[in-house]
PDB file of C-alpha atoms in Angstrom:
ATOM      1  CA  UNK A   1      -3.594  12.704 -12.918  1.00  0.00           C
ATOM      2  CA  UNK A   2      -5.199  10.121 -10.704  1.00  0.00           C
ATOM      3  CA  UNK A   3      -6.442  10.636  -7.188  1.00  0.00           C
ATOM      4  CA  UNK A   4      -8.347   8.864  -4.451  1.00  0.00           C
ATOM      5  CA  UNK A   5     -10.484  10.527  -1.821  1.00  0.00           C
ATOM      6  CA  UNK A   6     -11.644   8.930   1.388  1.00  0.00           C
ATOM      7  CA  UNK A   7     -13.943  11.550   2.916  1.00  0.00           C
ATOM      8  CA  UNK A   8     -14.120  10.002   6.376  1.00  0.00           C
ATOM      9  CA  UNK A   9     -10.970  10.193   8.480  1.00  0.00           C
ATOM     10  CA  UNK A  10     -12.423   8.299  11.422  1.00  0.00           C
ATOM     11  CA  UNK A  11     -15.561   6.193  11.792  1.00  0.00           C
ATOM     12  CA  UNK A  12     -16.872   4.571  14.945  1.00  0.00           C
ATOM     13  CA  UNK A  13     -19.431   1.787  14.857  1.00  0.00           C
ATOM     14  CA  UNK A  14     -20.810  -0.646  17.363  1.00  0.00           C
ATOM     15  CA  UNK A  15     -19.979  -4.292  17.087  1.00  0.00           C
ATOM     16  CA  UNK A  16     -22.624  -6.032  14.990  1.00  0.00           C
ATOM     17  CA  UNK A  17     -23.605  -2.875  13.157  1.00  0.00           C
ATOM     18  CA  UNK A  18     -23.253  -2.463   9.428  1.00  0.00           C
ATOM     19  CA  UNK A  19     -20.378  -0.534   7.927  1.00  0.00           C
ATOM     20  CA  UNK A  20     -19.791   1.507   4.818  1.00  0.00           C
ATOM     21  CA  UNK A  21     -16.494   3.213   4.068  1.00  0.00           C
ATOM     22  CA  UNK A  22     -16.511   5.700   1.240  1.00  0.00           C
ATOM     23  CA  UNK A  23     -14.019   5.999  -1.577  1.00  0.00           C
ATOM     24  CA  UNK A  24     -14.140   8.301  -4.580  1.00  0.00           C
ATOM     25  CA  UNK A  25     -11.623   8.359  -7.375  1.00  0.00           C
ATOM     26  CA  UNK A  26     -10.537  10.476 -10.262  1.00  0.00           C
ATOM     27  CA  UNK A  27      -9.110   8.800 -13.333  1.00  0.00           C
ATOM     28  CA  UNK A  28      -9.563   9.213 -17.054  1.00  0.00           C
ATOM     29  CA  UNK A  29     -10.494   5.627 -17.782  1.00  0.00           C
ATOM     30  CA  UNK A  30     -11.684   2.596 -15.866  1.00  0.00           C
ATOM     31  CA  UNK A  31      -9.192   2.100 -13.058  1.00  0.00           C
ATOM     32  CA  UNK A  32      -8.108  -0.905 -11.112  1.00  0.00           C
ATOM     33  CA  UNK A  33      -9.421  -0.369  -7.590  1.00  0.00           C
ATOM     34  CA  UNK A  34      -8.331  -1.925  -4.326  1.00  0.00           C
ATOM     35  CA  UNK A  35      -9.212  -1.877  -0.653  1.00  0.00           C
ATOM     36  CA  UNK A  36      -6.492  -2.636   1.873  1.00  0.00           C
ATOM     37  CA  UNK A  37      -6.578  -2.969   5.640  1.00  0.00           C
ATOM     38  CA  UNK A  38      -3.699  -2.124   7.945  1.00  0.00           C
ATOM     39  CA  UNK A  39      -3.431  -2.941  11.629  1.00  0.00           C
ATOM     40  CA  UNK A  40      -1.130  -0.750  13.755  1.00  0.00           C
ATOM     41  CA  UNK A  41       2.522  -1.262  12.899  1.00  0.00           C
ATOM     42  CA  UNK A  42       1.683  -3.822  10.249  1.00  0.00           C
ATOM     43  CA  UNK A  43       1.810  -4.022   6.488  1.00  0.00           C
ATOM     44  CA  UNK A  44      -1.135  -3.978   4.123  1.00  0.00           C
ATOM     45  CA  UNK A  45      -3.596  -6.790   3.605  1.00  0.00           C
ATOM     46  CA  UNK A  46      -5.659  -6.847   0.424  1.00  0.00           C
ATOM     47  CA  UNK A  47      -9.385  -7.078   1.140  1.00  0.00           C
ATOM     48  CA  UNK A  48     -10.681  -7.009  -2.415  1.00  0.00           C
ATOM     49  CA  UNK A  49     -10.091  -5.626  -5.880  1.00  0.00           C
ATOM     50  CA  UNK A  50     -12.032  -4.536  -8.932  1.00  0.00           C
ATOM     51  CA  UNK A  51     -10.847  -4.655 -12.514  1.00  0.00           C
ATOM     52  CA  UNK A  52     -13.878  -5.158 -14.727  1.00  0.00           C
ATOM     53  CA  UNK A  53     -17.071  -7.155 -15.019  1.00  0.00           C
ATOM     54  CA  UNK A  54     -19.410  -7.527 -12.085  1.00  0.00           C
ATOM     55  CA  UNK A  55     -19.484  -4.230 -10.233  1.00  0.00           C
ATOM     56  CA  UNK A  56     -20.109  -5.887  -6.869  1.00  0.00           C
ATOM     57  CA  UNK A  57     -16.981  -7.625  -5.678  1.00  0.00           C
ATOM     58  CA  UNK A  58     -16.612  -9.914  -2.728  1.00  0.00           C
ATOM     59  CA  UNK A  59     -13.537  -9.958  -0.578  1.00  0.00           C
ATOM     60  CA  UNK A  60     -12.117 -11.601   2.468  1.00  0.00           C
ATOM     61  CA  UNK A  61     -13.456 -11.302   6.015  1.00  0.00           C
ATOM     62  CA  UNK A  62     -16.997 -10.722   4.782  1.00  0.00           C
ATOM     63  CA  UNK A  63     -16.271  -7.430   3.024  1.00  0.00           C
ATOM     64  CA  UNK A  64     -17.708  -6.369  -0.306  1.00  0.00           C
ATOM     65  CA  UNK A  65     -17.414  -3.279  -2.457  1.00  0.00           C
ATOM     66  CA  UNK A  66     -19.441  -1.837  -5.272  1.00  0.00           C
ATOM     67  CA  UNK A  67     -17.972   0.000  -8.235  1.00  0.00           C
ATOM     68  CA  UNK A  68     -20.202   2.811  -9.454  1.00  0.00           C
ATOM     69  CA  UNK A  69     -18.821   4.458 -12.544  1.00  0.00           C
ATOM     70  CA  UNK A  70     -21.445   7.212 -12.597  1.00  0.00           C
ATOM     71  CA  UNK A  71     -20.436   8.287  -9.103  1.00  0.00           C
ATOM     72  CA  UNK A  72     -16.718   7.491  -9.425  1.00  0.00           C
ATOM     73  CA  UNK A  73     -17.044   5.538  -6.230  1.00  0.00           C
ATOM     74  CA  UNK A  74     -15.894   2.241  -4.805  1.00  0.00           C
ATOM     75  CA  UNK A  75     -17.410   2.013  -1.336  1.00  0.00           C
ATOM     76  CA  UNK A  76     -16.538  -0.790   1.043  1.00  0.00           C
ATOM     77  CA  UNK A  77     -19.277  -2.491   3.024  1.00  0.00           C
ATOM     78  CA  UNK A  78     -19.713  -5.114   5.677  1.00  0.00           C
ATOM     79  CA  UNK A  79     -23.121  -6.148   7.051  1.00  0.00           C
ATOM     80  CA  UNK A  80     -21.966  -6.895  10.594  1.00  0.00           C
ATOM     81  CA  UNK A  81     -18.736  -5.537  12.033  1.00  0.00           C
ATOM     82  CA  UNK A  82     -16.578  -7.526  14.438  1.00  0.00           C
ATOM     83  CA  UNK A  83     -14.264  -6.019  17.044  1.00  0.00           C
ATOM     84  CA  UNK A  84     -11.310  -7.455  15.108  1.00  0.00           C
ATOM     85  CA  UNK A  85     -12.193  -5.243  12.146  1.00  0.00           C
ATOM     86  CA  UNK A  86     -10.856  -2.207  13.972  1.00  0.00           C
ATOM     87  CA  UNK A  87      -7.986  -0.963  11.798  1.00  0.00           C
ATOM     88  CA  UNK A  88      -7.046   1.574   9.150  1.00  0.00           C
ATOM     89  CA  UNK A  89      -8.615   1.077   5.739  1.00  0.00           C
ATOM     90  CA  UNK A  90      -7.103   2.360   2.518  1.00  0.00           C
ATOM     91  CA  UNK A  91      -8.672   2.653  -0.896  1.00  0.00           C
ATOM     92  CA  UNK A  92      -6.214   2.624  -3.781  1.00  0.00           C
ATOM     93  CA  UNK A  93      -6.233   3.064  -7.522  1.00  0.00           C
ATOM     94  CA  UNK A  94      -3.979   1.838 -10.285  1.00  0.00           C
ATOM     95  CA  UNK A  95      -4.226   2.679 -13.934  1.00  0.00           C
ATOM     96  CA  UNK A  96      -2.213   2.078 -17.027  1.00  0.00           C
ATOM     97  CA  UNK A  97       0.829  -0.083 -17.441  1.00  0.00           C
ATOM     98  CA  UNK A  98       3.093   1.371 -14.751  1.00  0.00           C
ATOM     99  CA  UNK A  99       1.305  -0.398 -11.892  1.00  0.00           C
ATOM    100  CA  UNK A 100       1.698   2.604  -9.619  1.00  0.00           C
ATOM    101  CA  UNK A 101      -0.782   2.726  -6.753  1.00  0.00           C
ATOM    102  CA  UNK A 102      -2.348   5.933  -5.560  1.00  0.00           C
ATOM    103  CA  UNK A 103      -3.722   5.673  -2.042  1.00  0.00           C
ATOM    104  CA  UNK A 104      -6.425   7.590  -0.289  1.00  0.00           C
ATOM    105  CA  UNK A 105      -5.619   9.089   3.102  1.00  0.00           C
ATOM    106  CA  UNK A 106      -7.268   6.234   4.893  1.00  0.00           C
ATOM    107  CA  UNK A 107     -10.215   5.776   7.248  1.00  0.00           C
ATOM    108  CA  UNK A 108      -9.619   4.699  10.811  1.00  0.00           C
ATOM    109  CA  UNK A 109     -12.319   2.325  12.021  1.00  0.00           C
ATOM    110  CA  UNK A 110     -13.065   2.041  15.719  1.00  0.00           C
ATOM    111  CA  UNK A 111     -15.432  -0.675  16.886  1.00  0.00           C
ATOM    112  CA  UNK A 112     -17.262  -0.207  20.177  1.00  0.00           C
ATOM    113  CA  UNK A 113     -18.289  -3.288  22.149  1.00  0.00           C
TER     114      UNK A 113
ATOM    115  CA  UNK B   1       2.109 -17.717  -2.534  1.00  0.00           C
ATOM    116  CA  UNK B   2       3.278 -14.194  -3.445  1.00  0.00           C
ATOM    117  CA  UNK B   3       5.003 -13.459  -0.142  1.00  0.00           C
ATOM    118  CA  UNK B   4       7.196 -10.411   0.342  1.00  0.00           C
ATOM    119  CA  UNK B   5       9.501  -9.995   3.323  1.00  0.00           C
ATOM    120  CA  UNK B   6      11.355  -6.985   4.684  1.00  0.00           C
ATOM    121  CA  UNK B   7      14.396  -6.842   6.893  1.00  0.00           C
ATOM    122  CA  UNK B   8      14.777  -5.479   9.424  1.00  0.00           C
ATOM    123  CA  UNK B   9      11.272  -5.054  10.759  1.00  0.00           C
ATOM    124  CA  UNK B  10      12.453  -2.161  12.877  1.00  0.00           C
ATOM    125  CA  UNK B  11      15.678  -0.228  13.264  1.00  0.00           C
ATOM    126  CA  UNK B  12      16.927   2.581  15.470  1.00  0.00           C
ATOM    127  CA  UNK B  13      19.946   4.560  14.383  1.00  0.00           C
ATOM    128  CA  UNK B  14      21.835   7.707  15.213  1.00  0.00           C
ATOM    129  CA  UNK B  15      21.514  10.835  13.163  1.00  0.00           C
ATOM    130  CA  UNK B  16      24.050  10.905  10.347  1.00  0.00           C
ATOM    131  CA  UNK B  17      24.349   7.183   9.882  1.00  0.00           C
ATOM    132  CA  UNK B  18      23.080   5.143   6.940  1.00  0.00           C
ATOM    133  CA  UNK B  19      20.496   2.395   7.136  1.00  0.00           C
ATOM    134  CA  UNK B  20      19.787  -0.353   4.610  1.00  0.00           C
ATOM    135  CA  UNK B  21      16.382  -1.982   4.297  1.00  0.00           C
ATOM    136  CA  UNK B  22      15.887  -5.152   2.307  1.00  0.00           C
ATOM    137  CA  UNK B  23      12.802  -6.216   0.391  1.00  0.00           C
ATOM    138  CA  UNK B  24      12.636  -9.801  -0.816  1.00  0.00           C
ATOM    139  CA  UNK B  25      10.079 -11.671  -2.871  1.00  0.00           C
ATOM    140  CA  UNK B  26      10.160 -15.148  -1.338  1.00  0.00           C
ATOM    141  CA  UNK B  27       8.272 -17.289  -3.817  1.00  0.00           C
ATOM    142  CA  UNK B  28       8.289 -15.297  -7.023  1.00  0.00           C
ATOM    143  CA  UNK B  29      10.529 -13.107  -9.097  1.00  0.00           C
ATOM    144  CA  UNK B  30       9.965  -9.429  -9.651  1.00  0.00           C
ATOM    145  CA  UNK B  31      11.506  -7.026 -12.105  1.00  0.00           C
ATOM    146  CA  UNK B  32       9.523  -4.204 -10.522  1.00  0.00           C
ATOM    147  CA  UNK B  33       9.306  -3.328  -6.857  1.00  0.00           C
ATOM    148  CA  UNK B  34       8.004  -0.202  -5.202  1.00  0.00           C
ATOM    149  CA  UNK B  35       9.078   1.669  -2.082  1.00  0.00           C
ATOM    150  CA  UNK B  36       6.544   3.588  -0.030  1.00  0.00           C
ATOM    151  CA  UNK B  37       6.876   5.777   3.030  1.00  0.00           C
ATOM    152  CA  UNK B  38       4.183   6.197   5.631  1.00  0.00           C
ATOM    153  CA  UNK B  39       4.325   8.806   8.361  1.00  0.00           C
ATOM    154  CA  UNK B  40       2.293   8.268  11.528  1.00  0.00           C
ATOM    155  CA  UNK B  41      -1.431   8.438  10.957  1.00  0.00           C
ATOM    156  CA  UNK B  42      -0.917   9.212   7.278  1.00  0.00           C
ATOM    157  CA  UNK B  43      -1.307   7.353   4.022  1.00  0.00           C
ATOM    158  CA  UNK B  44       1.320   5.599   1.966  1.00  0.00           C
ATOM    159  CA  UNK B  45       3.294   7.774  -0.395  1.00  0.00           C
ATOM    160  CA  UNK B  46       5.159   6.215  -3.287  1.00  0.00           C
ATOM    161  CA  UNK B  47       8.840   7.092  -3.130  1.00  0.00           C
ATOM    162  CA  UNK B  48      10.286   5.239  -6.070  1.00  0.00           C
ATOM    163  CA  UNK B  49       9.965   2.388  -8.508  1.00  0.00           C
ATOM    164  CA  UNK B  50      12.787  -0.121  -8.320  1.00  0.00           C
ATOM    165  CA  UNK B  51      13.681  -1.745 -11.622  1.00  0.00           C
ATOM    166  CA  UNK B  52      15.843  -4.852 -11.765  1.00  0.00           C
ATOM    167  CA  UNK B  53      19.065  -4.208 -13.613  1.00  0.00           C
ATOM    168  CA  UNK B  54      18.450  -0.509 -14.138  1.00  0.00           C
ATOM    169  CA  UNK B  55      18.158   2.722 -12.245  1.00  0.00           C
ATOM    170  CA  UNK B  56      15.231   3.379 -10.001  1.00  0.00           C
ATOM    171  CA  UNK B  57      12.737   6.046 -10.932  1.00  0.00           C
ATOM    172  CA  UNK B  58      11.919   8.464  -8.150  1.00  0.00           C
ATOM    173  CA  UNK B  59       8.731  10.360  -7.490  1.00  0.00           C
ATOM    174  CA  UNK B  60       8.794  14.115  -7.498  1.00  0.00           C
ATOM    175  CA  UNK B  61      10.304  15.521  -4.347  1.00  0.00           C
ATOM    176  CA  UNK B  62      12.157  12.373  -3.329  1.00  0.00           C
ATOM    177  CA  UNK B  63      15.931  12.843  -3.120  1.00  0.00           C
ATOM    178  CA  UNK B  64      17.572  10.071  -5.099  1.00  0.00           C
ATOM    179  CA  UNK B  65      20.961  10.709  -3.490  1.00  0.00           C
ATOM    180  CA  UNK B  66      19.472  10.312  -0.037  1.00  0.00           C
ATOM    181  CA  UNK B  67      17.338   7.261  -0.726  1.00  0.00           C
ATOM    182  CA  UNK B  68      19.536   4.876  -2.672  1.00  0.00           C
ATOM    183  CA  UNK B  69      17.752   1.976  -4.299  1.00  0.00           C
ATOM    184  CA  UNK B  70      19.432  -1.111  -5.666  1.00  0.00           C
ATOM    185  CA  UNK B  71      17.549  -3.916  -7.406  1.00  0.00           C
ATOM    186  CA  UNK B  72      20.388  -6.263  -8.161  1.00  0.00           C
ATOM    187  CA  UNK B  73      18.416  -9.474  -8.492  1.00  0.00           C
ATOM    188  CA  UNK B  74      14.928 -10.605  -9.364  1.00  0.00           C
ATOM    189  CA  UNK B  75      14.104 -11.251  -5.719  1.00  0.00           C
ATOM    190  CA  UNK B  76      15.824  -8.440  -3.855  1.00  0.00           C
ATOM    191  CA  UNK B  77      15.580  -4.688  -3.732  1.00  0.00           C
ATOM    192  CA  UNK B  78      17.323  -2.566  -1.121  1.00  0.00           C
ATOM    193  CA  UNK B  79      16.624   0.931   0.103  1.00  0.00           C
ATOM    194  CA  UNK B  80      19.475   2.750   1.807  1.00  0.00           C
ATOM    195  CA  UNK B  81      18.680   5.875   3.744  1.00  0.00           C
ATOM    196  CA  UNK B  82      21.940   7.809   3.714  1.00  0.00           C
ATOM    197  CA  UNK B  83      22.913  10.291   6.416  1.00  0.00           C
ATOM    198  CA  UNK B  84      19.617   9.705   8.158  1.00  0.00           C
ATOM    199  CA  UNK B  85      18.029  12.477  10.188  1.00  0.00           C
ATOM    200  CA  UNK B  86      15.112  12.448  12.614  1.00  0.00           C
ATOM    201  CA  UNK B  87      12.748  13.658   9.886  1.00  0.00           C
ATOM    202  CA  UNK B  88      13.470  10.424   7.996  1.00  0.00           C
ATOM    203  CA  UNK B  89      11.874   8.455  10.808  1.00  0.00           C
ATOM    204  CA  UNK B  90       8.969   6.667   9.204  1.00  0.00           C
ATOM    205  CA  UNK B  91       7.432   3.350   8.250  1.00  0.00           C
ATOM    206  CA  UNK B  92       8.893   2.096   4.968  1.00  0.00           C
ATOM    207  CA  UNK B  93       6.917  -0.466   2.984  1.00  0.00           C
ATOM    208  CA  UNK B  94       7.875  -2.241  -0.202  1.00  0.00           C
ATOM    209  CA  UNK B  95       5.766  -4.070  -2.737  1.00  0.00           C
ATOM    210  CA  UNK B  96       6.512  -6.281  -5.708  1.00  0.00           C
ATOM    211  CA  UNK B  97       4.968  -7.177  -9.050  1.00  0.00           C
ATOM    212  CA  UNK B  98       5.428 -10.860  -9.954  1.00  0.00           C
ATOM    213  CA  UNK B  99       6.774 -12.031 -13.279  1.00  0.00           C
ATOM    214  CA  UNK B 100       6.120 -13.496 -15.733  1.00  0.00           C
ATOM    215  CA  UNK B 101       3.511 -10.941 -16.608  1.00  0.00           C
ATOM    216  CA  UNK B 102       0.794 -13.472 -17.026  1.00  0.00           C
ATOM    217  CA  UNK B 103       0.932 -14.086 -13.319  1.00  0.00           C
ATOM    218  CA  UNK B 104       0.124 -10.455 -12.650  1.00  0.00           C
ATOM    219  CA  UNK B 105      -3.547 -10.274 -11.869  1.00  0.00           C
ATOM    220  CA  UNK B 106      -4.693  -6.911 -13.024  1.00  0.00           C
ATOM    221  CA  UNK B 107      -2.077  -4.619 -11.497  1.00  0.00           C
ATOM    222  CA  UNK B 108      -2.007  -6.313  -8.104  1.00  0.00           C
ATOM    223  CA  UNK B 109       1.073  -5.661  -5.990  1.00  0.00           C
ATOM    224  CA  UNK B 110       2.156  -7.755  -3.028  1.00  0.00           C
ATOM    225  CA  UNK B 111       3.278  -5.848   0.032  1.00  0.00           C
ATOM    226  CA  UNK B 112       5.944  -6.484   2.587  1.00  0.00           C
ATOM    227  CA  UNK B 113       5.221  -6.109   6.310  1.00  0.00           C
ATOM    228  CA  UNK B 114       7.085  -2.809   6.567  1.00  0.00           C
ATOM    229  CA  UNK B 115      10.166  -1.507   8.376  1.00  0.00           C
ATOM    230  CA  UNK B 116       9.939   1.022  11.196  1.00  0.00           C
ATOM    231  CA  UNK B 117      12.885   3.414  11.098  1.00  0.00           C
ATOM    232  CA  UNK B 118      13.593   5.658  14.058  1.00  0.00           C
ATOM    233  CA  UNK B 119      16.443   8.138  13.798  1.00  0.00           C
ATOM    234  CA  UNK B 120      17.633   9.597  17.069  1.00  0.00           C
TER     235      UNK B 120
END
């Protein structure tokens, strides 16, 4: 069985501060990993994805994530947060040929001015 | 490219009625689409996998007779919530896998904008 854990339900940061959102996964092989962002009442926007190769992946809007196999983690980072980054962030995992995505419970990001 | 639309974006209906939600891939074809449900302040839960030309496969605990899925063409899947009740009120999101397979970039799905269903 595959699972995704996002330990932080809600994080608050000040605008301009750095950000790290945690994601841990459980899967028997190397998974495909994704980070999505969702604004209220909206669909999902893909921030970045990891399949293989370089463990540090760059995404849109200045986000990056690092895949650490030894820690089963895929944490999302941004060096300087903007007020427009306030949203819900979901880590997701896909493995095998069925393309099914398993989502974490999400982390709500609040950005203080 | 790889745009997915949903219609309607929101719908309000009376308890006991049926509601149909459409999911369309606008610039690609998809033999596989997925339907997710998201309750307020919760994550997305996969409901079913929609397969073009064949029956949908439902996740455990999802009533196939209540959530009817039809994937009649390579660009359209529909989800019909039959005899809707207030507990079916939720945000329904679809996603699609493009074909041919060589266009699929490592299991990436493309998501629709979602449909907000409110059952009174």
